[in-house]
mmCIF file of N, CA and C in Angstrom:
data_model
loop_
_atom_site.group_PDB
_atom_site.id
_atom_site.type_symbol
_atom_site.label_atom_id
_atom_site.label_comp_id
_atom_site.label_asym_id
_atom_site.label_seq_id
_atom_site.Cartn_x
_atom_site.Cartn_y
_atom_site.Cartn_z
ATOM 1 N N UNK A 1 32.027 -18.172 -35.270
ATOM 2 C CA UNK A 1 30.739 -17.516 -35.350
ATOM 3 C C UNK A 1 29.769 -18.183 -34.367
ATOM 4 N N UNK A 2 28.756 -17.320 -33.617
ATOM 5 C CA UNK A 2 28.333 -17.838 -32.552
ATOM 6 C C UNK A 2 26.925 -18.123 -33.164
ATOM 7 N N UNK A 3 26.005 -19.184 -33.037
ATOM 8 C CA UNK A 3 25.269 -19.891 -33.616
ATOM 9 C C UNK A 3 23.703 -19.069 -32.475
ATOM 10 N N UNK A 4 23.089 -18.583 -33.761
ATOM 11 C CA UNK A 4 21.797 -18.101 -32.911
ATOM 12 C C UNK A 4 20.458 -18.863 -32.390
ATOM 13 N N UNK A 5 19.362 -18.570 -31.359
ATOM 14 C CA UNK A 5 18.725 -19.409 -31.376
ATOM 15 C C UNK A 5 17.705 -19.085 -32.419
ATOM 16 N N UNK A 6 17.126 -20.061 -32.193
ATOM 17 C CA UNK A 6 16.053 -20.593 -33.554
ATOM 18 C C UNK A 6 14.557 -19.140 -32.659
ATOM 19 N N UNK A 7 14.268 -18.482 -33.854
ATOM 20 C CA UNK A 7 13.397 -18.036 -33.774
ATOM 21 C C UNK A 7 12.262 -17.876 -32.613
ATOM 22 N N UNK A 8 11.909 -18.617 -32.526
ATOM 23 C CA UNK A 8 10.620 -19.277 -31.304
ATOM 24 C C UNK A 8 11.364 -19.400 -30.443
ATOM 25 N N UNK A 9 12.839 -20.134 -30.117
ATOM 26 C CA UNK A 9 13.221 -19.945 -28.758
ATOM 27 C C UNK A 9 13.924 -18.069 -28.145
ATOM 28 N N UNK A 10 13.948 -17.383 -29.395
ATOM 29 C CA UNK A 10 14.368 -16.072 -28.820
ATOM 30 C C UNK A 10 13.159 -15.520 -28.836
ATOM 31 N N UNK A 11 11.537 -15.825 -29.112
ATOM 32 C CA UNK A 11 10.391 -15.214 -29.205
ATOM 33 C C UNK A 11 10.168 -15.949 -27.054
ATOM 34 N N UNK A 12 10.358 -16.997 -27.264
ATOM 35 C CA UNK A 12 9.748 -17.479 -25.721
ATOM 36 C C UNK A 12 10.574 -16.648 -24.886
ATOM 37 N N UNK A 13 11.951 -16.777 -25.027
ATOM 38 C CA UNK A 13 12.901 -15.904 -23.816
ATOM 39 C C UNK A 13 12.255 -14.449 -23.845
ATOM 40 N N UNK A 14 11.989 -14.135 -24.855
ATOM 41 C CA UNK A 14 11.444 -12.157 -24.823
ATOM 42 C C UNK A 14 10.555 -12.006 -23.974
ATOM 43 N N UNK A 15 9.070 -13.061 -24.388
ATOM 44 C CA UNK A 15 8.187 -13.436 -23.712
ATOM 45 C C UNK A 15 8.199 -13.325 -21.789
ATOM 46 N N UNK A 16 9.112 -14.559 -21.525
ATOM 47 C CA UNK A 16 9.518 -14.453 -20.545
ATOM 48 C C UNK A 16 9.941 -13.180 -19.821
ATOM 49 N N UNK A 17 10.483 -12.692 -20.167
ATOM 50 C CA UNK A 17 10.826 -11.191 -19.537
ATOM 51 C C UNK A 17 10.143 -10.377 -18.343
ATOM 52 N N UNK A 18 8.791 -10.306 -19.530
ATOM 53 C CA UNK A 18 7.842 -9.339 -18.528
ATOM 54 C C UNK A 18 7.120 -9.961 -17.046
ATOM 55 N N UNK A 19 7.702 -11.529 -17.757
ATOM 56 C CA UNK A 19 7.147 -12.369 -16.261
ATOM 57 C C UNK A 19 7.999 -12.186 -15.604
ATOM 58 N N UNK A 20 8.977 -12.322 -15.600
ATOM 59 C CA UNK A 20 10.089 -11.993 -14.232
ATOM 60 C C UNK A 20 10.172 -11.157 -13.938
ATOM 61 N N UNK A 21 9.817 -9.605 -14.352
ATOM 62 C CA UNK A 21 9.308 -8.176 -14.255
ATOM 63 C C UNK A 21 7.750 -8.501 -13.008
ATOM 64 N N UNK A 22 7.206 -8.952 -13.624
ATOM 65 C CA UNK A 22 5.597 -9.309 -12.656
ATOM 66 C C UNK A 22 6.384 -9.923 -11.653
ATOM 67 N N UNK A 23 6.874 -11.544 -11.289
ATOM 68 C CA UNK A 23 7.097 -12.285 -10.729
ATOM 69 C C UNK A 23 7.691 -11.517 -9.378
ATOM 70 N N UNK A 24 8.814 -10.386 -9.431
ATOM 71 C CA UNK A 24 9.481 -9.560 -8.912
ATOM 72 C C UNK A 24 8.272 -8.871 -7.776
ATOM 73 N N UNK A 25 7.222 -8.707 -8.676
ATOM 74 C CA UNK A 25 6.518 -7.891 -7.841
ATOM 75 C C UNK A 25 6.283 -6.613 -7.639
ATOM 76 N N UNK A 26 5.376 -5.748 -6.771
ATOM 77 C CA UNK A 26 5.128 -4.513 -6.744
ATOM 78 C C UNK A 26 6.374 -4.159 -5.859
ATOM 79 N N UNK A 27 6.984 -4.810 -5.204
ATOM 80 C CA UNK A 27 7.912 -4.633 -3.712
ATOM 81 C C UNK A 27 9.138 -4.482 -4.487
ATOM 82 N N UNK A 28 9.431 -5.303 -5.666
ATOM 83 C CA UNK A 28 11.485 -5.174 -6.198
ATOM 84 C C UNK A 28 11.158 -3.751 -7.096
ATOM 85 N N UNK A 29 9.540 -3.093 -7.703
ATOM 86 C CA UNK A 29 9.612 -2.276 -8.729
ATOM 87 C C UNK A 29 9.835 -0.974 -8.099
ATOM 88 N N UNK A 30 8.561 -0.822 -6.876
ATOM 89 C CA UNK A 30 9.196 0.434 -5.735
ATOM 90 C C UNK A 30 10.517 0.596 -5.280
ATOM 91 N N UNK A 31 11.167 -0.633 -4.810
ATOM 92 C CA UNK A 31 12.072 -0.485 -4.087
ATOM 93 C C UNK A 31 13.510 0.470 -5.053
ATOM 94 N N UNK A 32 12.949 -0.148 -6.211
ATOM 95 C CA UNK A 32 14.275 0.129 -7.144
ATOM 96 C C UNK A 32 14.701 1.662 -7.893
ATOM 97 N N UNK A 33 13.224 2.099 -7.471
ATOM 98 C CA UNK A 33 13.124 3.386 -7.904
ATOM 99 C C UNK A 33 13.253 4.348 -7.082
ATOM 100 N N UNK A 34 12.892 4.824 -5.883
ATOM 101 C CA UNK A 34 12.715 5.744 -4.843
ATOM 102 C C UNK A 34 13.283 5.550 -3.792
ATOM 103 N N UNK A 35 13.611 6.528 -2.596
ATOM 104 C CA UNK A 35 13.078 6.286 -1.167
ATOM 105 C C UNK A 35 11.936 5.749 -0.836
ATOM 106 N N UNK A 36 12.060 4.856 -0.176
ATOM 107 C CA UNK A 36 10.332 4.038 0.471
ATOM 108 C C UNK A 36 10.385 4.397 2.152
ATOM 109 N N UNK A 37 9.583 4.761 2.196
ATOM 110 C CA UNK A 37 8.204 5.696 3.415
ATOM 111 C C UNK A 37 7.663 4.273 3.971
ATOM 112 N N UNK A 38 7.744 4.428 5.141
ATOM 113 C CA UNK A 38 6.831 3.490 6.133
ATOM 114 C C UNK A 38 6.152 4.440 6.867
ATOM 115 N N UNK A 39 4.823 4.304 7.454
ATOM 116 C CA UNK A 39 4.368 4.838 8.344
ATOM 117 C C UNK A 39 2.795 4.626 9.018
ATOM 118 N N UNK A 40 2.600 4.475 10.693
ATOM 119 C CA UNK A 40 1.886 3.879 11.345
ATOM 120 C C UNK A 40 0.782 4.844 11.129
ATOM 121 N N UNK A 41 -0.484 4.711 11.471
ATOM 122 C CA UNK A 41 -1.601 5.338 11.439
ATOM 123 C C UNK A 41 -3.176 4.799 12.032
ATOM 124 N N UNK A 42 -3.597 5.940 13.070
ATOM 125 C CA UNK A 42 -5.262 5.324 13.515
ATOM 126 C C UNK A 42 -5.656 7.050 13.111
ATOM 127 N N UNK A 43 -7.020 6.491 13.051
ATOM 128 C CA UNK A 43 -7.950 7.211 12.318
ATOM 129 C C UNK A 43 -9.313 7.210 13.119
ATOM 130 N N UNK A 44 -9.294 8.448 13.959
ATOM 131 C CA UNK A 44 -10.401 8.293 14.513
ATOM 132 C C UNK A 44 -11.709 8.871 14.249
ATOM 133 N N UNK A 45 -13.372 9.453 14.440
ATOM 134 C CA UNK A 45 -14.539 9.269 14.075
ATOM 135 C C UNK A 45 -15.050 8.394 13.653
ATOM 136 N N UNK A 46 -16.033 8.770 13.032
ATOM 137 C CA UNK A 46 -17.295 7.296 12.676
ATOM 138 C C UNK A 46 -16.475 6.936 11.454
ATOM 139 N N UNK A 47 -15.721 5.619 11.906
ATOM 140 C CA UNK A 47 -14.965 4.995 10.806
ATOM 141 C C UNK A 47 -15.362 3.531 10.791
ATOM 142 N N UNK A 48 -16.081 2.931 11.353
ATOM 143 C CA UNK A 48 -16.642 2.225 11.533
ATOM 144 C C UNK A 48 -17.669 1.874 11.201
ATOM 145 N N UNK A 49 -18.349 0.801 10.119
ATOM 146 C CA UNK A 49 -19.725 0.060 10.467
ATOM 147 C C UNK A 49 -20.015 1.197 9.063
ATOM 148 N N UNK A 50 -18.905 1.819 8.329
ATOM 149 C CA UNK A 50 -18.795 2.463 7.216
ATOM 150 C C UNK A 50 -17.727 2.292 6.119
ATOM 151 N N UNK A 51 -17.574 0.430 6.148
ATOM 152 C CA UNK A 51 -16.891 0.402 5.074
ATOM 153 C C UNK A 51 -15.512 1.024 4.795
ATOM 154 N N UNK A 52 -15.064 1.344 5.781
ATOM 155 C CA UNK A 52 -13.926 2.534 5.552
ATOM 156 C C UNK A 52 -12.586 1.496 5.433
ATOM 157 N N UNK A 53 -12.680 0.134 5.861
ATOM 158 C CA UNK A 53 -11.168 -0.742 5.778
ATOM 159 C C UNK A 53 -11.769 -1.343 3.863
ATOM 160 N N UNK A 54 -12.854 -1.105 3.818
ATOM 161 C CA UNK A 54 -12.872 -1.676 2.489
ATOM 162 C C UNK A 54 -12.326 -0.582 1.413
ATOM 163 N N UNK A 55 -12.488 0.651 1.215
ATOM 164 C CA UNK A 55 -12.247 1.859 0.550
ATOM 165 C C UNK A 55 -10.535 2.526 1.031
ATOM 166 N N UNK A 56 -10.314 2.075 2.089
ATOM 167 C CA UNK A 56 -8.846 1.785 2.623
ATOM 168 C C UNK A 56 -8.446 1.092 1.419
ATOM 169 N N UNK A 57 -8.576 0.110 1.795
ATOM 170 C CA UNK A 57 -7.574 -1.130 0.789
ATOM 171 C C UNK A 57 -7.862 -0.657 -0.386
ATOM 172 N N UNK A 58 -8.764 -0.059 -1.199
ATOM 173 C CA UNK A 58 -8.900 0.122 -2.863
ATOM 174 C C UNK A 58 -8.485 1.426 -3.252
ATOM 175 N N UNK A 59 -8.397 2.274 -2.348
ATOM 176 C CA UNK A 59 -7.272 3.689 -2.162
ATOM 177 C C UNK A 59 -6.209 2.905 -2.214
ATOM 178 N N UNK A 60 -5.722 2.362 -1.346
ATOM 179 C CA UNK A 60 -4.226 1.973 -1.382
ATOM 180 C C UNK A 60 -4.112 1.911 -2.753
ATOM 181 N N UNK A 61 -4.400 0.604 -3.426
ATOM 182 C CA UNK A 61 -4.315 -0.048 -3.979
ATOM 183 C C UNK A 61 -4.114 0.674 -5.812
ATOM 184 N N UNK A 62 -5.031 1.596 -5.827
ATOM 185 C CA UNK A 62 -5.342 2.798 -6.604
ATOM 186 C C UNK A 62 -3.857 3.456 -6.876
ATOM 187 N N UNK A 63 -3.456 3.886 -5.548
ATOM 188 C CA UNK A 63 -2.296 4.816 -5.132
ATOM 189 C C UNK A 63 -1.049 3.886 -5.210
ATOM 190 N N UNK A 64 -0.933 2.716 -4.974
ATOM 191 C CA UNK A 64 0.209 2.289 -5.426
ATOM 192 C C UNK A 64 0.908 1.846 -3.809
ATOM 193 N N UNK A 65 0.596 1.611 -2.776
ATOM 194 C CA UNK A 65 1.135 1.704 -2.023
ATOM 195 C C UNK A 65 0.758 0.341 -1.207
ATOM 196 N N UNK A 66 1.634 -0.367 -0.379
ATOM 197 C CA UNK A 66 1.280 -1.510 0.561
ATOM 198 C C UNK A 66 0.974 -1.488 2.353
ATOM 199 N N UNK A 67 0.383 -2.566 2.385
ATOM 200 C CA UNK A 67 0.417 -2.372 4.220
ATOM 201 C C UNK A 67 -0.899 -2.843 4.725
ATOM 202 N N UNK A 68 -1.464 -2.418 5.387
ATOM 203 C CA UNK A 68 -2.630 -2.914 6.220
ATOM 204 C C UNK A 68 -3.514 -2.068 6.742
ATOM 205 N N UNK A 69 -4.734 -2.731 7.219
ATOM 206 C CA UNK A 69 -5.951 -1.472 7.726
ATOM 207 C C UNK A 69 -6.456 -2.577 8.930
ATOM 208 N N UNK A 70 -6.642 -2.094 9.727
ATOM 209 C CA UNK A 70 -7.929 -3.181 10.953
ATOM 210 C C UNK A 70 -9.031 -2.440 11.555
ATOM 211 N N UNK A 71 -9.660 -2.855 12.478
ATOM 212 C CA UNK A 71 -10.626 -2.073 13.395
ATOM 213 C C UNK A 71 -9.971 -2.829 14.662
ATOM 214 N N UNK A 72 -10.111 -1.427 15.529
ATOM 215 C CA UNK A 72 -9.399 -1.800 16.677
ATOM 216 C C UNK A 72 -10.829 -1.531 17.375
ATOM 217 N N UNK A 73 -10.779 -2.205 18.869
ATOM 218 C CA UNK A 73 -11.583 -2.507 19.714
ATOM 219 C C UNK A 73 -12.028 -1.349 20.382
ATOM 220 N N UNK A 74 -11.362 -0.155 20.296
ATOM 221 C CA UNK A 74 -11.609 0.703 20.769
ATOM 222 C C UNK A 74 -12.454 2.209 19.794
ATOM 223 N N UNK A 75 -12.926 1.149 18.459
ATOM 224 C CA UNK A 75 -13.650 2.058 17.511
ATOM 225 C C UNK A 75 -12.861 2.683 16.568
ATOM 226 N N UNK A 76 -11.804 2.553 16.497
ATOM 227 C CA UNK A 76 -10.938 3.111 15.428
ATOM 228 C C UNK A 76 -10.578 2.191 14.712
ATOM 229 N N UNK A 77 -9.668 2.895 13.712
ATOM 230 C CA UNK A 77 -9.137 2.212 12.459
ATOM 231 C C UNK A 77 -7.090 2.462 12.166
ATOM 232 N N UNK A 78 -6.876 1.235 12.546
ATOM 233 C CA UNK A 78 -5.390 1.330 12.068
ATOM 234 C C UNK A 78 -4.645 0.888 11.354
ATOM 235 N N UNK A 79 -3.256 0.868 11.036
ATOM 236 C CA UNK A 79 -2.556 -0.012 10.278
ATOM 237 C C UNK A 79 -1.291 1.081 9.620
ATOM 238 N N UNK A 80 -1.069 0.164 8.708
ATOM 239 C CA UNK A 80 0.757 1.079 8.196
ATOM 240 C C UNK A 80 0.677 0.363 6.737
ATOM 241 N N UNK A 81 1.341 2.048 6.021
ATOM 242 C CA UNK A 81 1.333 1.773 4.969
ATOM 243 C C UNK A 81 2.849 2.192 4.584
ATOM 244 N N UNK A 82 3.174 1.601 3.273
ATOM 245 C CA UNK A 82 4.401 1.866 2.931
ATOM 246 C C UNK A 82 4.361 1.872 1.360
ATOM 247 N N UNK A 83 5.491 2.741 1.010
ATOM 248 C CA UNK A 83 5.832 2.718 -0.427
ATOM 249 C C UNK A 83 6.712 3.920 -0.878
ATOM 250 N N UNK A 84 6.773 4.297 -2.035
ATOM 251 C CA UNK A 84 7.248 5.535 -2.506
ATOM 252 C C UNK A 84 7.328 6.586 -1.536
ATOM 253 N N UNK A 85 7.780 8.063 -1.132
ATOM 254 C CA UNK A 85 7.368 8.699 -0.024
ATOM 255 C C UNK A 85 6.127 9.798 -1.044
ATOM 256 N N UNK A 86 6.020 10.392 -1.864
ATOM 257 C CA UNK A 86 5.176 10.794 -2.345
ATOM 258 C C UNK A 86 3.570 10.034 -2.499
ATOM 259 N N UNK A 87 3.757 8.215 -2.895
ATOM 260 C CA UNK A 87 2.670 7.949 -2.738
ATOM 261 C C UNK A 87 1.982 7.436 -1.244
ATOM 262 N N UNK A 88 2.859 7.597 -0.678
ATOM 263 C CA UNK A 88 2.353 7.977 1.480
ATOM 264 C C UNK A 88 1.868 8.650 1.576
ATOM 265 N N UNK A 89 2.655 9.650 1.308
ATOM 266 C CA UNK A 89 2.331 11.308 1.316
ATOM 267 C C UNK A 89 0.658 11.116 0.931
ATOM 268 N N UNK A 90 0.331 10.656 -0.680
ATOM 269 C CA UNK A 90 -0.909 10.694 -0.898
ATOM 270 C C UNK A 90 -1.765 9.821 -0.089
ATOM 271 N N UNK A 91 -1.458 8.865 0.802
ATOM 272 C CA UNK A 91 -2.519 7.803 1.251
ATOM 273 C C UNK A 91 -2.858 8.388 2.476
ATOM 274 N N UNK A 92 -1.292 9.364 3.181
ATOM 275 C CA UNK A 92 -1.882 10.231 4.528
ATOM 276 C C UNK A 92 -2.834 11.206 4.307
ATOM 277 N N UNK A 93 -2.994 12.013 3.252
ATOM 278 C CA UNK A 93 -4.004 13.008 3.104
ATOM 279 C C UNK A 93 -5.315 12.379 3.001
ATOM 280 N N UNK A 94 -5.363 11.207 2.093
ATOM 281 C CA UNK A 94 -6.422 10.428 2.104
ATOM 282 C C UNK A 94 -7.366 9.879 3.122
ATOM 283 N N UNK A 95 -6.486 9.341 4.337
ATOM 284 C CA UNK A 95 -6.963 8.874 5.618
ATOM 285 C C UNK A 95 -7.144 9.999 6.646
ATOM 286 N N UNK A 96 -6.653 11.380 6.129
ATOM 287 C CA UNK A 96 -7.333 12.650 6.837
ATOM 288 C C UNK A 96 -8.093 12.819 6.695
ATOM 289 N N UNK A 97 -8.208 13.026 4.959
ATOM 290 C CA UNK A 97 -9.389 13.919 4.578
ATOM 291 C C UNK A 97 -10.479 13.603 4.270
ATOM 292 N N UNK A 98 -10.127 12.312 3.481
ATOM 293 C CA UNK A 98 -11.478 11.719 2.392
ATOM 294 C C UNK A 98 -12.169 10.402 3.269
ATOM 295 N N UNK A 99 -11.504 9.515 3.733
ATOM 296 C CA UNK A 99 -11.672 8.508 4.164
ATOM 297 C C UNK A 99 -13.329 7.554 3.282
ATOM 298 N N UNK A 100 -14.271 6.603 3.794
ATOM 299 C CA UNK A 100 -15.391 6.186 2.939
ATOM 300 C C UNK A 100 -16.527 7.150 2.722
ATOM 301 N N UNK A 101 -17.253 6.914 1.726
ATOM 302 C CA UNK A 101 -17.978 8.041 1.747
ATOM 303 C C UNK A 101 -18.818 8.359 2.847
ATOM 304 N N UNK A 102 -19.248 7.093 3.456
ATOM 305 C CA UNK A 102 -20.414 7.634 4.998
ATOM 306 C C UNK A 102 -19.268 7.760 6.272
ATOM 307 N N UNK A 103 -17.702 7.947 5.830
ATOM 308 C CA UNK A 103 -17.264 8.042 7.485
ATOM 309 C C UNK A 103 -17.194 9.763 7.465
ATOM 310 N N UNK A 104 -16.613 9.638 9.258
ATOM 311 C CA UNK A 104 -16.427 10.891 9.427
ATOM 312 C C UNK A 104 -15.001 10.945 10.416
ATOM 313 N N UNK A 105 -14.698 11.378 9.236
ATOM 314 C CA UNK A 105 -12.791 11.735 10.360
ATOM 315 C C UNK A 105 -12.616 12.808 10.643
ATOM 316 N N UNK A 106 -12.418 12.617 12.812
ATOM 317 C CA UNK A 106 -12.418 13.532 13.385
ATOM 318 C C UNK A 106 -10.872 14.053 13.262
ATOM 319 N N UNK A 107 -10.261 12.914 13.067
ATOM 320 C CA UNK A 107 -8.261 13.392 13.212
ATOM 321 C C UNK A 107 -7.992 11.930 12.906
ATOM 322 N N UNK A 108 -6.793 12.130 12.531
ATOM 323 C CA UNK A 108 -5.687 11.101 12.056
ATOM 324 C C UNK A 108 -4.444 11.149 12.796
ATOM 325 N N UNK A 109 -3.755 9.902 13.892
ATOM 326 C CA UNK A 109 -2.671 10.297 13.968
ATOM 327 C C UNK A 109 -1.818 9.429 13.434
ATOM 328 N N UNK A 110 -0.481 9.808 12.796
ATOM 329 C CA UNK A 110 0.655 9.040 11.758
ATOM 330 C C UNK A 110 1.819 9.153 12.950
ATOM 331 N N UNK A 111 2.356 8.106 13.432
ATOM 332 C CA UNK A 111 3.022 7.566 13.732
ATOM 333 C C UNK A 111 4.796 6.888 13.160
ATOM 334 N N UNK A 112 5.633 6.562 13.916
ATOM 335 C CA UNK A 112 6.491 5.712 13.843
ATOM 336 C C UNK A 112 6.876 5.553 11.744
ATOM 337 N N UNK A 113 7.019 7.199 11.551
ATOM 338 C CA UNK A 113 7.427 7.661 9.884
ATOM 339 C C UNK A 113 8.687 7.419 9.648
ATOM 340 N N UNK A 114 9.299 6.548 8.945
ATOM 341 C CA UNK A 114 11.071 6.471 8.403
ATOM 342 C C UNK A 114 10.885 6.005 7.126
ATOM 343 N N UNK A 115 11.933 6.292 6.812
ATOM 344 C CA UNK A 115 12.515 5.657 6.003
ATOM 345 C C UNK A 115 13.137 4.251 5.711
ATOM 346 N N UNK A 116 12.387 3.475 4.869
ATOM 347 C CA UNK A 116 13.204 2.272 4.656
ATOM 348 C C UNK A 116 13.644 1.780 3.839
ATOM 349 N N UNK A 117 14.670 0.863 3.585
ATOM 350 C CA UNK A 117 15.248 0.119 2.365
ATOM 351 C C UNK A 117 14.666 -1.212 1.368
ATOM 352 N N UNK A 118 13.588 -1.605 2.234
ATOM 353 C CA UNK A 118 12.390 -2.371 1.334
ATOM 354 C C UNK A 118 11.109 -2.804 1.955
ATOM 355 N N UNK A 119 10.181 -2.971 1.345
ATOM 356 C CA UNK A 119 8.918 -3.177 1.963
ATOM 357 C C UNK A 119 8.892 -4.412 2.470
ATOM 358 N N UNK A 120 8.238 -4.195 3.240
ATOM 359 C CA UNK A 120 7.885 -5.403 4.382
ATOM 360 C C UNK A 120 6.477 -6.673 3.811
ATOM 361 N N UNK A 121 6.086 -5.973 2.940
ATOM 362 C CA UNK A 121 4.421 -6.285 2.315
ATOM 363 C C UNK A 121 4.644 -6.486 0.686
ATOM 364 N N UNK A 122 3.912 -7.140 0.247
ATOM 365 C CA UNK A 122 3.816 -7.521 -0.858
ATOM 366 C C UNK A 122 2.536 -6.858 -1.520
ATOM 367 N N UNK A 123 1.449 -6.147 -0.798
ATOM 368 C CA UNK A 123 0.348 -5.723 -0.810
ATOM 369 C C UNK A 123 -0.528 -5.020 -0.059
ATOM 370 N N UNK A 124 -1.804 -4.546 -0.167
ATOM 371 C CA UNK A 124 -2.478 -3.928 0.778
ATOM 372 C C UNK A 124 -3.611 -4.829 1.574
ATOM 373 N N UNK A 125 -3.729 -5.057 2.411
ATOM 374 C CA UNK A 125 -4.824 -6.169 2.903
ATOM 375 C C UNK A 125 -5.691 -5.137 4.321
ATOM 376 N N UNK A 126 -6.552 -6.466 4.385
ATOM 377 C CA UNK A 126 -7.586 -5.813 5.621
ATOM 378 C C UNK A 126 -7.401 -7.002 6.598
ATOM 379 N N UNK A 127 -6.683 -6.691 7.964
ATOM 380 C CA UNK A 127 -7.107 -7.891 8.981
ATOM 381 C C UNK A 127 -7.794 -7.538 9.671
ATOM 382 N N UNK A 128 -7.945 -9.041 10.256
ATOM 383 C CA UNK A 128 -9.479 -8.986 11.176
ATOM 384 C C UNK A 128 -8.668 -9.264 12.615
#
C-alpha cells in the first residue's frame, strides 16, 4: 500500500500548480493553443505627440497579444505584434481604425505576416 502525503503537503503541491501555470507565462499558454500570427506594422498620420505608443501597449495588452510599438524618426509609428491569429487579426483593425483618441490614421501598412511556432516576446512594450 502506497503511503499518502500528509494533508498540507498535498494542499502546498495543488497550490503550486497554478504557479507553474503563471511561471510558464503568456508565451507557453498561446503557444499551446492556436496558430500564432506574427506581423510587422507602421502606422502613418498624426500618431504622434498623441499618446498613441501608450494606448498601443494597453490595446495590446487588453487583446491578449505581444510585441512592440516605437516612433520612428520619420513621424510614424512601428513595431510587430504577435499572438493567436484572431487576436492579430484584432490588434490590425485596431491600428487602422481606432488608434489614440487625439490620433489620426491616414493608413496602416502590415508587413512581413507568417506564421509561427512560438513567440519571440514575453509581452507588449514601448521602445524608445
Amino acid at each position: 500500500m502506497r503511503a499518502r502525503p500528509p494533508p498540507a503537503a498535498a494542499a502546498a503541491a495543488a497550490c503550486r500548480a497554478p504557479l507553474r501555470l503563471l511561471r510558464t507565462g503568456l508565451a507557453a499558454a498561446m503557444s499551446a493553443a492556436r496558430p500564432l500570427k506574427s506581423v510587422d506594422y507602421e502606422v502613418f498620420g498624426r500618431v504622434q505627440g498623441v499618446c498613441f505608443r501608450m494606448y498601443t501597449e494597453d490595446e495590446a495588452k487588453k487583446i491578449g497579444v505581444v510585441g512592440w510599438v516605437k516612433n520612428t524618426s520619420k513621424g510614424t509609428v512601428t513595431g510587430q505584434v504577435q499572438g493567436p491569429e484572431e487576436k492579430v487579426n484584432s490588434m490590425m483593425s485596431w491600428l487602422s481604425k481606432v488608434g489614440s483618441p487625439s490620433s489620426r490614421i491616414d493608413r496602416t501598412n502590415f508587413s512581413n505576416e507568417k506564421t509561427i511556432s512560438k513567440l519571440e516576446y514575453s509581452n507588449f512594450s514601448i521602445r524608445y
